[in-house]
Short mmCIF file of C-alpha atoms in Angstrom, two decimals:
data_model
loop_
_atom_site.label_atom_id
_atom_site.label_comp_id
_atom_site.label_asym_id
_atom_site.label_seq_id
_atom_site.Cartn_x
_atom_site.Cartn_y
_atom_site.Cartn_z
CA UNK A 1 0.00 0.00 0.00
CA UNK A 2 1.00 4.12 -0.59
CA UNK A 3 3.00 5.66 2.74
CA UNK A 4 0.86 6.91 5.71
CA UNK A 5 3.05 8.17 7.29
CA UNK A 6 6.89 10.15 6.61
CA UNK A 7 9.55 8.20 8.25
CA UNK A 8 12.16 8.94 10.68
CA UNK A 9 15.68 8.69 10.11
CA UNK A 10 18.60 8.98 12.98
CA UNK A 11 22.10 10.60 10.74
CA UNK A 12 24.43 9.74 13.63
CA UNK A 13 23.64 6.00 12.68
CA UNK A 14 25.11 6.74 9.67
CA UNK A 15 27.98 7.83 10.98
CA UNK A 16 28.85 4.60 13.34
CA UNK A 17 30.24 1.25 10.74
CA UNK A 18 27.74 -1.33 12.40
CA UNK A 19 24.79 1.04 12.15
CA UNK A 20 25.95 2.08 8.79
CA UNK A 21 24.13 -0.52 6.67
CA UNK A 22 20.80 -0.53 8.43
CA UNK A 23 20.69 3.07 7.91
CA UNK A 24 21.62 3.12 4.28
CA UNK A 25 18.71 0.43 3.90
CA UNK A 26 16.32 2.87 5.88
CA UNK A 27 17.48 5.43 3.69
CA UNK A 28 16.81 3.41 0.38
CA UNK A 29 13.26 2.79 1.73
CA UNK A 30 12.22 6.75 2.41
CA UNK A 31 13.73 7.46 -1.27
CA UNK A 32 12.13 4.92 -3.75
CA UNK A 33 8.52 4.56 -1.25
CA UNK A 34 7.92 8.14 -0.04
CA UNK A 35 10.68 10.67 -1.54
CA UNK A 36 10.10 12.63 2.05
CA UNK A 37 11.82 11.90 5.53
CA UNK A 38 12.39 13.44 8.89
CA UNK A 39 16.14 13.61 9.85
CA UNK A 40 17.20 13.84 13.47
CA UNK A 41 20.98 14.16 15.04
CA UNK A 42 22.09 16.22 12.05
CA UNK A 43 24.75 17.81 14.11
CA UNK A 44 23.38 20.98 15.02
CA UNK A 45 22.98 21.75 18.76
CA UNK A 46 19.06 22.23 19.64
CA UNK A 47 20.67 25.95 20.97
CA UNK A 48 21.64 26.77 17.54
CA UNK A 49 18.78 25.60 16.39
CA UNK A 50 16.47 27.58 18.40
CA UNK A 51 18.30 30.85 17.72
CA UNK A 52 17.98 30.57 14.52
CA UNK A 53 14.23 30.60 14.96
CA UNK A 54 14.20 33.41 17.51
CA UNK A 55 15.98 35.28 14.67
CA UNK A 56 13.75 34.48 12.13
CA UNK A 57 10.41 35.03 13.87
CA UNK A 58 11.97 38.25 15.41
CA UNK A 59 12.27 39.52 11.39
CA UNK A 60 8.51 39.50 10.51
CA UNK A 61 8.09 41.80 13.84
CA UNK A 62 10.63 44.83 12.59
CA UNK A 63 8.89 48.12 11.34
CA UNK A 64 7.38 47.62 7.71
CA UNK A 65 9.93 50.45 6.30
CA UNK A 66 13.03 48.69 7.23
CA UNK A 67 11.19 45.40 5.37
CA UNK A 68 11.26 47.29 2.31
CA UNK A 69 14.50 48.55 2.53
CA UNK A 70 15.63 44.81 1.48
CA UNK A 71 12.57 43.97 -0.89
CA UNK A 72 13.24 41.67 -3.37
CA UNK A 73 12.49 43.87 -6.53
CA UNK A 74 15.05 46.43 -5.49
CA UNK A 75 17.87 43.57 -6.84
CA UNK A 76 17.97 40.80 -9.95
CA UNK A 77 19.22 38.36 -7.71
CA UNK A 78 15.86 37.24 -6.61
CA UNK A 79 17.19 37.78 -2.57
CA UNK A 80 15.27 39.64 -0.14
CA UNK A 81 12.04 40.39 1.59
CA UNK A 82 8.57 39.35 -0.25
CA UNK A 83 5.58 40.91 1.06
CA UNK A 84 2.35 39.26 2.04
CA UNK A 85 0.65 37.18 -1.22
CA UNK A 86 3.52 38.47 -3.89
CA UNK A 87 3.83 34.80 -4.51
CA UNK A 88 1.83 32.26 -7.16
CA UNK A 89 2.04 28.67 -7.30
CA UNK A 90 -0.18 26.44 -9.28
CA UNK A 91 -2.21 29.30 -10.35
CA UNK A 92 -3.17 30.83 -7.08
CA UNK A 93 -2.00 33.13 -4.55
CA UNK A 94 0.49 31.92 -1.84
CA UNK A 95 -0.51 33.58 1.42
CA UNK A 96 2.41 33.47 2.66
CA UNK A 97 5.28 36.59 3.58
CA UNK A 98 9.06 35.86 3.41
CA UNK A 99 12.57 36.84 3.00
CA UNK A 100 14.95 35.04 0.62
CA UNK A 101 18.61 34.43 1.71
CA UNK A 102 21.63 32.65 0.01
CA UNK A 103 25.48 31.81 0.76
CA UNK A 104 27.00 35.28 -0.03
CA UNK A 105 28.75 35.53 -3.33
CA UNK A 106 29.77 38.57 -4.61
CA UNK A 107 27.96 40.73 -7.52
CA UNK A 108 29.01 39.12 -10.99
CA UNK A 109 31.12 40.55 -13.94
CA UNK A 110 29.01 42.14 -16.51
CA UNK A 111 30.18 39.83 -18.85
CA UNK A 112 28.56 36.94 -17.25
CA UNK A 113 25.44 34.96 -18.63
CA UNK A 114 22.59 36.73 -17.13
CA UNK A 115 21.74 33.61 -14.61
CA UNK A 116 25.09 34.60 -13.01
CA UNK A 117 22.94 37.87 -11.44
CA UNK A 118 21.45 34.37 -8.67
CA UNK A 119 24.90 34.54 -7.61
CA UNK A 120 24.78 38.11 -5.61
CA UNK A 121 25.58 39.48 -2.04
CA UNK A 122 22.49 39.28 0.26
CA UNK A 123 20.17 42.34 1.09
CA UNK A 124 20.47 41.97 5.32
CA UNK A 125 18.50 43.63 7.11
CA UNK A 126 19.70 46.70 8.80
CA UNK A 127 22.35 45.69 11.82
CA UNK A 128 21.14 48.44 14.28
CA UNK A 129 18.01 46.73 13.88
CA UNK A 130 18.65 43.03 13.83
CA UNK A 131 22.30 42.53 14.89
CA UNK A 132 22.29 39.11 15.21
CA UNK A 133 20.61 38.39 11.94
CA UNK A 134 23.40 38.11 9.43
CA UNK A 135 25.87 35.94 11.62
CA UNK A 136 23.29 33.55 12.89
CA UNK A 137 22.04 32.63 8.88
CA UNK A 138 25.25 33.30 7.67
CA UNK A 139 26.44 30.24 10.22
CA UNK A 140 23.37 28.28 9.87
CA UNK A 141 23.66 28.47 5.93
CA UNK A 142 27.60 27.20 5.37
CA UNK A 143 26.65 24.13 8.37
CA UNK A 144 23.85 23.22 6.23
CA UNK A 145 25.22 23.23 3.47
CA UNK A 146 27.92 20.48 4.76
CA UNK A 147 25.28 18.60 6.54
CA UNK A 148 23.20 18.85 2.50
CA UNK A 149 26.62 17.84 0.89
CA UNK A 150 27.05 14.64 3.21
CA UNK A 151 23.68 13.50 3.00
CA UNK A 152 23.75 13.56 -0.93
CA UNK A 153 26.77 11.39 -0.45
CA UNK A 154 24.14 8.88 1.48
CA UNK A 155 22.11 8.79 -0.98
CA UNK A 156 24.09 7.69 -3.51
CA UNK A 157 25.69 4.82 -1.03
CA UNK A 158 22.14 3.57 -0.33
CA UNK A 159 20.89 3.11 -4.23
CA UNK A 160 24.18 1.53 -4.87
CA UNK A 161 26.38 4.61 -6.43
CA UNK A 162 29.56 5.82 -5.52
CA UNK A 163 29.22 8.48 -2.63
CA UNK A 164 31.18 10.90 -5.25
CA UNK A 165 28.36 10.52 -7.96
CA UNK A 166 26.24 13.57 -7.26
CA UNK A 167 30.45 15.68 -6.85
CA UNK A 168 30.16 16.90 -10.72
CA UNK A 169 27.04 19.03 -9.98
CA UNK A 170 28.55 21.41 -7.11
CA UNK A 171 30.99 24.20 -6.91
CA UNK A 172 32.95 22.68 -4.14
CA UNK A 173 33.10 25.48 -1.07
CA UNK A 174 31.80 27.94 -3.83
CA UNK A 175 27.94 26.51 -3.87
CA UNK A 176 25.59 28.38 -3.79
CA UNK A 177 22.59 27.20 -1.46
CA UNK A 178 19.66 28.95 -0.78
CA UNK A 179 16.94 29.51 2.54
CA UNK A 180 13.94 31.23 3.00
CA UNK A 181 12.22 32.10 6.35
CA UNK A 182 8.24 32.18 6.07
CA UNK A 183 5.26 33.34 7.52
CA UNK A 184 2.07 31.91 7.04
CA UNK A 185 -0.60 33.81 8.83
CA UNK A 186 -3.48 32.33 9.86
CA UNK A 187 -7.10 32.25 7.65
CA UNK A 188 -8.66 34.31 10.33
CA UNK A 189 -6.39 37.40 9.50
CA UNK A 190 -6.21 37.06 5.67
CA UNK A 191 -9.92 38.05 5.43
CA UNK A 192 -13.00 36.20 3.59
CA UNK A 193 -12.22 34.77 0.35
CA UNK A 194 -8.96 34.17 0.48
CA UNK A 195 -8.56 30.42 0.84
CA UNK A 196 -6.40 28.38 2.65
CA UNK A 197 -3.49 27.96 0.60
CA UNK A 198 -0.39 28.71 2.28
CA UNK A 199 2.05 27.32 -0.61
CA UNK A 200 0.03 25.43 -3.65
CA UNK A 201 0.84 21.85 -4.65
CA UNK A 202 4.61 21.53 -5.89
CA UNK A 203 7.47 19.58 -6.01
CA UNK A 204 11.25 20.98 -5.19
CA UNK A 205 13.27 21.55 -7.99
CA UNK A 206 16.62 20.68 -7.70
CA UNK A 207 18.62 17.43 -5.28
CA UNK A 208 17.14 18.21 -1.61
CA UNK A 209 15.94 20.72 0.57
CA UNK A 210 15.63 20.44 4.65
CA UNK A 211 13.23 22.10 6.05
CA UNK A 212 12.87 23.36 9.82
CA UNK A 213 9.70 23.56 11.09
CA UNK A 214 9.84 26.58 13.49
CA UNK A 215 6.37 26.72 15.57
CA UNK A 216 4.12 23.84 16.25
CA UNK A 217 1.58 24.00 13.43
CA UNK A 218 0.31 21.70 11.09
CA UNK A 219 0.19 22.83 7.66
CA UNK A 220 2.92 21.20 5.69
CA UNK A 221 1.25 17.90 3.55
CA UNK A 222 2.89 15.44 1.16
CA UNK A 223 1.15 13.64 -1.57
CA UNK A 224 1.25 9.61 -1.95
CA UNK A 225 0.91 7.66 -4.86
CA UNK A 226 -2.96 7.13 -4.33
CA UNK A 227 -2.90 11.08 -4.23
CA UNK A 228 -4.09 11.07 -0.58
CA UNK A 229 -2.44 13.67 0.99
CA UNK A 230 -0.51 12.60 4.42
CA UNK A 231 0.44 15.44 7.16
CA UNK A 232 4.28 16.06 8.35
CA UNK A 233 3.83 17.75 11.57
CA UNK A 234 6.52 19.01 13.05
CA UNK A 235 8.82 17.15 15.28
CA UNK A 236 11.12 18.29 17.79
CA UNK A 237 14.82 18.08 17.00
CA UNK A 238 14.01 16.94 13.18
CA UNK A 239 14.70 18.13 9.54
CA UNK A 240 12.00 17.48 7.05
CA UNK A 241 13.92 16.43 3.74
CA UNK A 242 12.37 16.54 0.39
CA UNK A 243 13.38 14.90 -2.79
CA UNK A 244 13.98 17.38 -5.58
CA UNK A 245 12.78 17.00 -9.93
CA UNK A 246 16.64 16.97 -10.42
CA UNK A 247 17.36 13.88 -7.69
CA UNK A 248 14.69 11.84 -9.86
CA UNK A 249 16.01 12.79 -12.84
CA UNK A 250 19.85 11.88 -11.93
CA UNK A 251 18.62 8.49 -10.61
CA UNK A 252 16.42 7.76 -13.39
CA UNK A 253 13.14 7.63 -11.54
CA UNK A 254 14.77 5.72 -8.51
CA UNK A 255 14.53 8.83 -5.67
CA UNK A 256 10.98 10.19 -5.52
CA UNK A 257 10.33 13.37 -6.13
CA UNK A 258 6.88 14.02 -3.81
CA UNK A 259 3.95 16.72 -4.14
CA UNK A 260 3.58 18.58 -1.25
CA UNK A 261 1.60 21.98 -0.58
CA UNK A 262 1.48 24.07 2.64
CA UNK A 263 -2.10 24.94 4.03
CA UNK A 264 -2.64 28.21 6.51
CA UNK A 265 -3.19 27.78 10.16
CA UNK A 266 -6.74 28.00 10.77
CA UNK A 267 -8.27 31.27 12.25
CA UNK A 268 -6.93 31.55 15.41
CA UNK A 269 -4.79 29.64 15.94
CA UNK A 270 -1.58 32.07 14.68
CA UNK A 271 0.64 32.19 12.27
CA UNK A 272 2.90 29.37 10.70
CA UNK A 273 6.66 29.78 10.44
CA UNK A 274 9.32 27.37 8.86
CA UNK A 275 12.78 27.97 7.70
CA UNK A 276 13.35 25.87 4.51
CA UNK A 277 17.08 25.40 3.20
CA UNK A 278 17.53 24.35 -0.36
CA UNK A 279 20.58 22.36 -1.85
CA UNK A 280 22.55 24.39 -4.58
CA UNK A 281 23.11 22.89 -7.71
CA UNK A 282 26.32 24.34 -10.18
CA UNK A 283 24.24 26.44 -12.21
CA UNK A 284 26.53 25.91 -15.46
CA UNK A 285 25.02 22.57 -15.60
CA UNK A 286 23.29 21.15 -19.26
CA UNK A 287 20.62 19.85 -19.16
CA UNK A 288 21.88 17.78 -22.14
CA UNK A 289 24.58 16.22 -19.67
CA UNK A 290 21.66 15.96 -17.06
CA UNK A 291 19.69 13.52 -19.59
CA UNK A 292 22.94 11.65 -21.52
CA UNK A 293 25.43 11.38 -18.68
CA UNK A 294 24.21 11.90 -15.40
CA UNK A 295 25.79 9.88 -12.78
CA UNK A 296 25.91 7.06 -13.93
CA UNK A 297 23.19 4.03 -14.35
CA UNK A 298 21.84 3.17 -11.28
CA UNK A 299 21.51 -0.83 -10.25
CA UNK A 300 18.75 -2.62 -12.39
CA UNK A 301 17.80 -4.51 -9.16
CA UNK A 302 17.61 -1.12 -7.37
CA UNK A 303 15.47 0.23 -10.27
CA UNK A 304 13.39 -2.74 -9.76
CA UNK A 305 12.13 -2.20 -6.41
CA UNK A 306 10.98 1.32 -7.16
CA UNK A 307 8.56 -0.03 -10.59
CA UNK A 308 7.23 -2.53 -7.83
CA UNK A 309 6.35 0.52 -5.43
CA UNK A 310 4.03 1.89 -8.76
CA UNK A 311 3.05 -1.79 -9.81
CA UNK A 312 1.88 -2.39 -5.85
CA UNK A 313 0.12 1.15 -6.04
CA UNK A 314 -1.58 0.99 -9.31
CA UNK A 315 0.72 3.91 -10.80
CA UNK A 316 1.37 7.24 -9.44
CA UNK A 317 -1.31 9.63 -9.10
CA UNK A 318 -0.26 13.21 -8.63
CA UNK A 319 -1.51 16.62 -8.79
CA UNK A 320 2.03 18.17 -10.15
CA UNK A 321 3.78 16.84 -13.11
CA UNK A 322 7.40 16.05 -13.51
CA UNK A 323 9.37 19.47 -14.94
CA UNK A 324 12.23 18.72 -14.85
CA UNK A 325 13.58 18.56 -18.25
CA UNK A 326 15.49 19.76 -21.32
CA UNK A 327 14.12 20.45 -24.46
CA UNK A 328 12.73 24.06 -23.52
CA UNK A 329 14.48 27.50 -24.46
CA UNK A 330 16.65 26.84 -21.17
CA UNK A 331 20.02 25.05 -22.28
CA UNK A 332 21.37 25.06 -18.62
CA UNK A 333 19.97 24.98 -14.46
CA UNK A 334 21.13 28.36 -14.32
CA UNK A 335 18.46 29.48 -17.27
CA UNK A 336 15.84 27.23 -16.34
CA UNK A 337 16.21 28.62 -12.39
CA UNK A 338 16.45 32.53 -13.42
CA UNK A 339 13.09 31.72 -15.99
CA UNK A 340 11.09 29.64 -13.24
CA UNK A 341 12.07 32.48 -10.84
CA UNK A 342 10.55 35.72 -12.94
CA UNK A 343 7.57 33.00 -13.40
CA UNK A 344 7.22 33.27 -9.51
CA UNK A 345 8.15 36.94 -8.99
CA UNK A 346 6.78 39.04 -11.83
CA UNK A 347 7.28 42.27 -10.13
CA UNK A 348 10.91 41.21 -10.27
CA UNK A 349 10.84 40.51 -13.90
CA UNK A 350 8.98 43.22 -15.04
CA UNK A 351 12.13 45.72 -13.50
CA UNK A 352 15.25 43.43 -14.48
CA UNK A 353 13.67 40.60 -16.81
CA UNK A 354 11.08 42.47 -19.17
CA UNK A 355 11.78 40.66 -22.25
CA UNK A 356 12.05 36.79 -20.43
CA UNK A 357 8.47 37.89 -18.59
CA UNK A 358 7.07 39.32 -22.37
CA UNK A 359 8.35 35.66 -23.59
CA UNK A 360 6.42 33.66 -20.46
CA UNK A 361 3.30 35.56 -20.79
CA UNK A 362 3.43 35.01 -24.45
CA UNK A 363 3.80 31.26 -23.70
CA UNK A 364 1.47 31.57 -21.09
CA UNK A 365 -1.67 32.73 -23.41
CA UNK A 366 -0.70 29.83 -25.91
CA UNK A 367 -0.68 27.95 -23.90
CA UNK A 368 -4.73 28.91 -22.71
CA UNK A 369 -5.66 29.06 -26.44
CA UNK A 370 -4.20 25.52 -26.86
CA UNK A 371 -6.35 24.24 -24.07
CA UNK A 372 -9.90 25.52 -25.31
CA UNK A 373 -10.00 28.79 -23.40
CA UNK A 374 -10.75 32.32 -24.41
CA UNK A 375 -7.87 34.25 -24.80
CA UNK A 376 -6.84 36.51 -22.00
CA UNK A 377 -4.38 38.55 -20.85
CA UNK A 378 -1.82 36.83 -18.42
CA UNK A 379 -0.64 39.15 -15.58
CA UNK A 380 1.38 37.83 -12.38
CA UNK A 381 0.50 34.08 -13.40
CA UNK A 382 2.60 30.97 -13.03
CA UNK A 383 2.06 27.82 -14.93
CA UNK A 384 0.65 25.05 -12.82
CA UNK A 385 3.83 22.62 -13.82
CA UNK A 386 6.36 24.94 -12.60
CA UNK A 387 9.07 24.12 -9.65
CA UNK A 388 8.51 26.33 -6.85
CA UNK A 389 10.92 26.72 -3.46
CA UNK A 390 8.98 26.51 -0.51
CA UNK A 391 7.73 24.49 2.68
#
């Protein structure tokens, strides 16, 4: 039968050589029957932990001006503050308000291809206002981005590749990763009308992303292959890890990449936060070496067990389909992120990215014509397909 439930996995096992094997197995398991797992003992001290979510509550609290100061449109890199519902997935509003961080880089040569503007210094906000802020994420960021590194290794041990296979696809100590810290309020303060729909159905882009849930809502959902949807409360001391497109696509269907969506607190009961952090992929990447060289071919027998998971299930229902390939105007990751992200911030493409956003929305209205609908203008629309960043 489909998952019920999102498994737990314990990463100092991994670490120890007579637990080693039993928690590759476990690991095996989560990937090719549910694509989603809770990861405890990463290696971060609960203290840490917490701080970082004093921090990133504390941000949603400074005065609105200082927000603004850092808003995302004011840069092409796609970093800094969102404001309430300046999000669309799946064709519908996200309720949700956030601020997008990365590791550091600084601002590329002119020269550059324009993806290269995702690489970019963060906009912080202010010091005198949150002094702790930029060395608590800045820390947080480069120690998960080892833990990220490490556990891709895993993977690959526990479908039977080297633990080097996934190497080729990151910049070494120059990755870039990402995070975001979100606020879902709850339906109550939203106002009539507005639906529930913190984050709509999606699936993670790229390898993995670990998500911390930082208050004790519900909210978070993942999809099974019957298309029920199964909750993934938050647990104490835990990382929620998602499978991303890219992970499926590298292990030729083996790692499942999983629908989830993100549904507002109900009125009353106050506002949602989490603190997703996404794995960076080398953004020079083809697409064409994606889909003709990859890592490698994973074990037939390995294979096999995940086309008995579908066989056993009847096939895969799902409410988002797979997007992650070539064969579009994107050659590379870089192209494909910088077009999916002016899909999900128009405001942001209409300053820096006119003529990609002129090229979507033309796409966009074909794409309504093709499927039997009056034509219509498309304004601050994203495809329903599209990979979206969020938890």
């Amino acid at each position: 039968m489909s998952f019920t439930s999102i498994p737990i996995l314990d990463l100092a096992l991994a670490k120890d050589p007579n637990t080693k094997p039993q928690f590759l197995a476990d690991l095996r398991h989560a990937l090719i029957e549910v694509g989603f797992l809770y990861l405890k003992n990463v290696g971060i001290p609960d203290e840490f932990f917490k701080e970082v979510i004093r921090e990133g509550k504390a941000f949603f609290d400074i005065p609105e001006e200082e927000k603004l100061k850092i808003e995302m449109k004011n840069a092409p890199s796609f970093l800094g503050y969102s404001r309430l519902s300046a999000e669309v997935t799946a064709g519908a509003i996200d309720h949700r308000e956030q601020i997008d961080l990365s590791t550091d880089h600084p601002i590329p040569d002119k020269s550059a291809p324009r993806y290269y503007n995702l690489l970019a210094p963060n906009q912080w906000p202010s010091p005198e206002v949150m002094p702790n802020f930029r060395p608590v994420f800045t820390e947080y960021m480069k120690r998960m981005g080892d833990i990220s590194l490490y556990f891709t290794s895993l993977i690959a041990e526990a479908i039977e590749l080297p633990s080097t296979a996934f190497d080729k696809y990151f910049d070494g100590k120059d990755q870039q990763h990402k995070l975001k810290i979100v606020k879902y309020p709850d339906v109550g303060t939203l106002g009539e009308g507005k639906g529930n729909q913190g984050v709509g159905p999606h699936k993670d882009s790229m390898l993995s992303s670990y998500l911390l849930q930082a208050s004790h809502h519900k909210g978070l959902q993942v999809q099974n292959t019957k298309g029920e949807w199964i909750d993934c409360p938050p647990i104490d001391g835990t990382l929620v890890v998602a499978i991303g497109q890219g992970l499926e696509a590298l292990t030729q269907g083996v790692c499942a990449s999983t629908t989830h969506r993100v549904l507002s607190p109900a009125a009353g009961a106050g506002a949602r936060f989490s603190i997703p952090f996404f794995q960076g992929v080398r953004g020079d990447t083809e697409f064409e070496d994606l889909e003709k060289v990859g890592v490698g071919q994973v074990p037939e027998h390995v294979k096999d067990q995940r086309r008995k998971v579908l066989e056993r299930n009847g096939g895969r229902l799902d409410d988002v389909e797979f997007t992650f390939r070539g064969g579009g105007v994107a050659k590379t990751l870089g192209e494909a992120t910088l077009r999916n992200r002016v899909k999900s911030h128009p405001d942001v493409g209409e300053r820096w990215y006119p003529d990609i956003l002129a090229e979507i929305r033309e796409e966009q209205a074909k794409a309504t014509v093709a499927d039997g609908q009056a034509p219509k203008e498309v304004v601050n629309t994203a495809p329903v397909s599209k990979a979206v960043e969020a938890h």
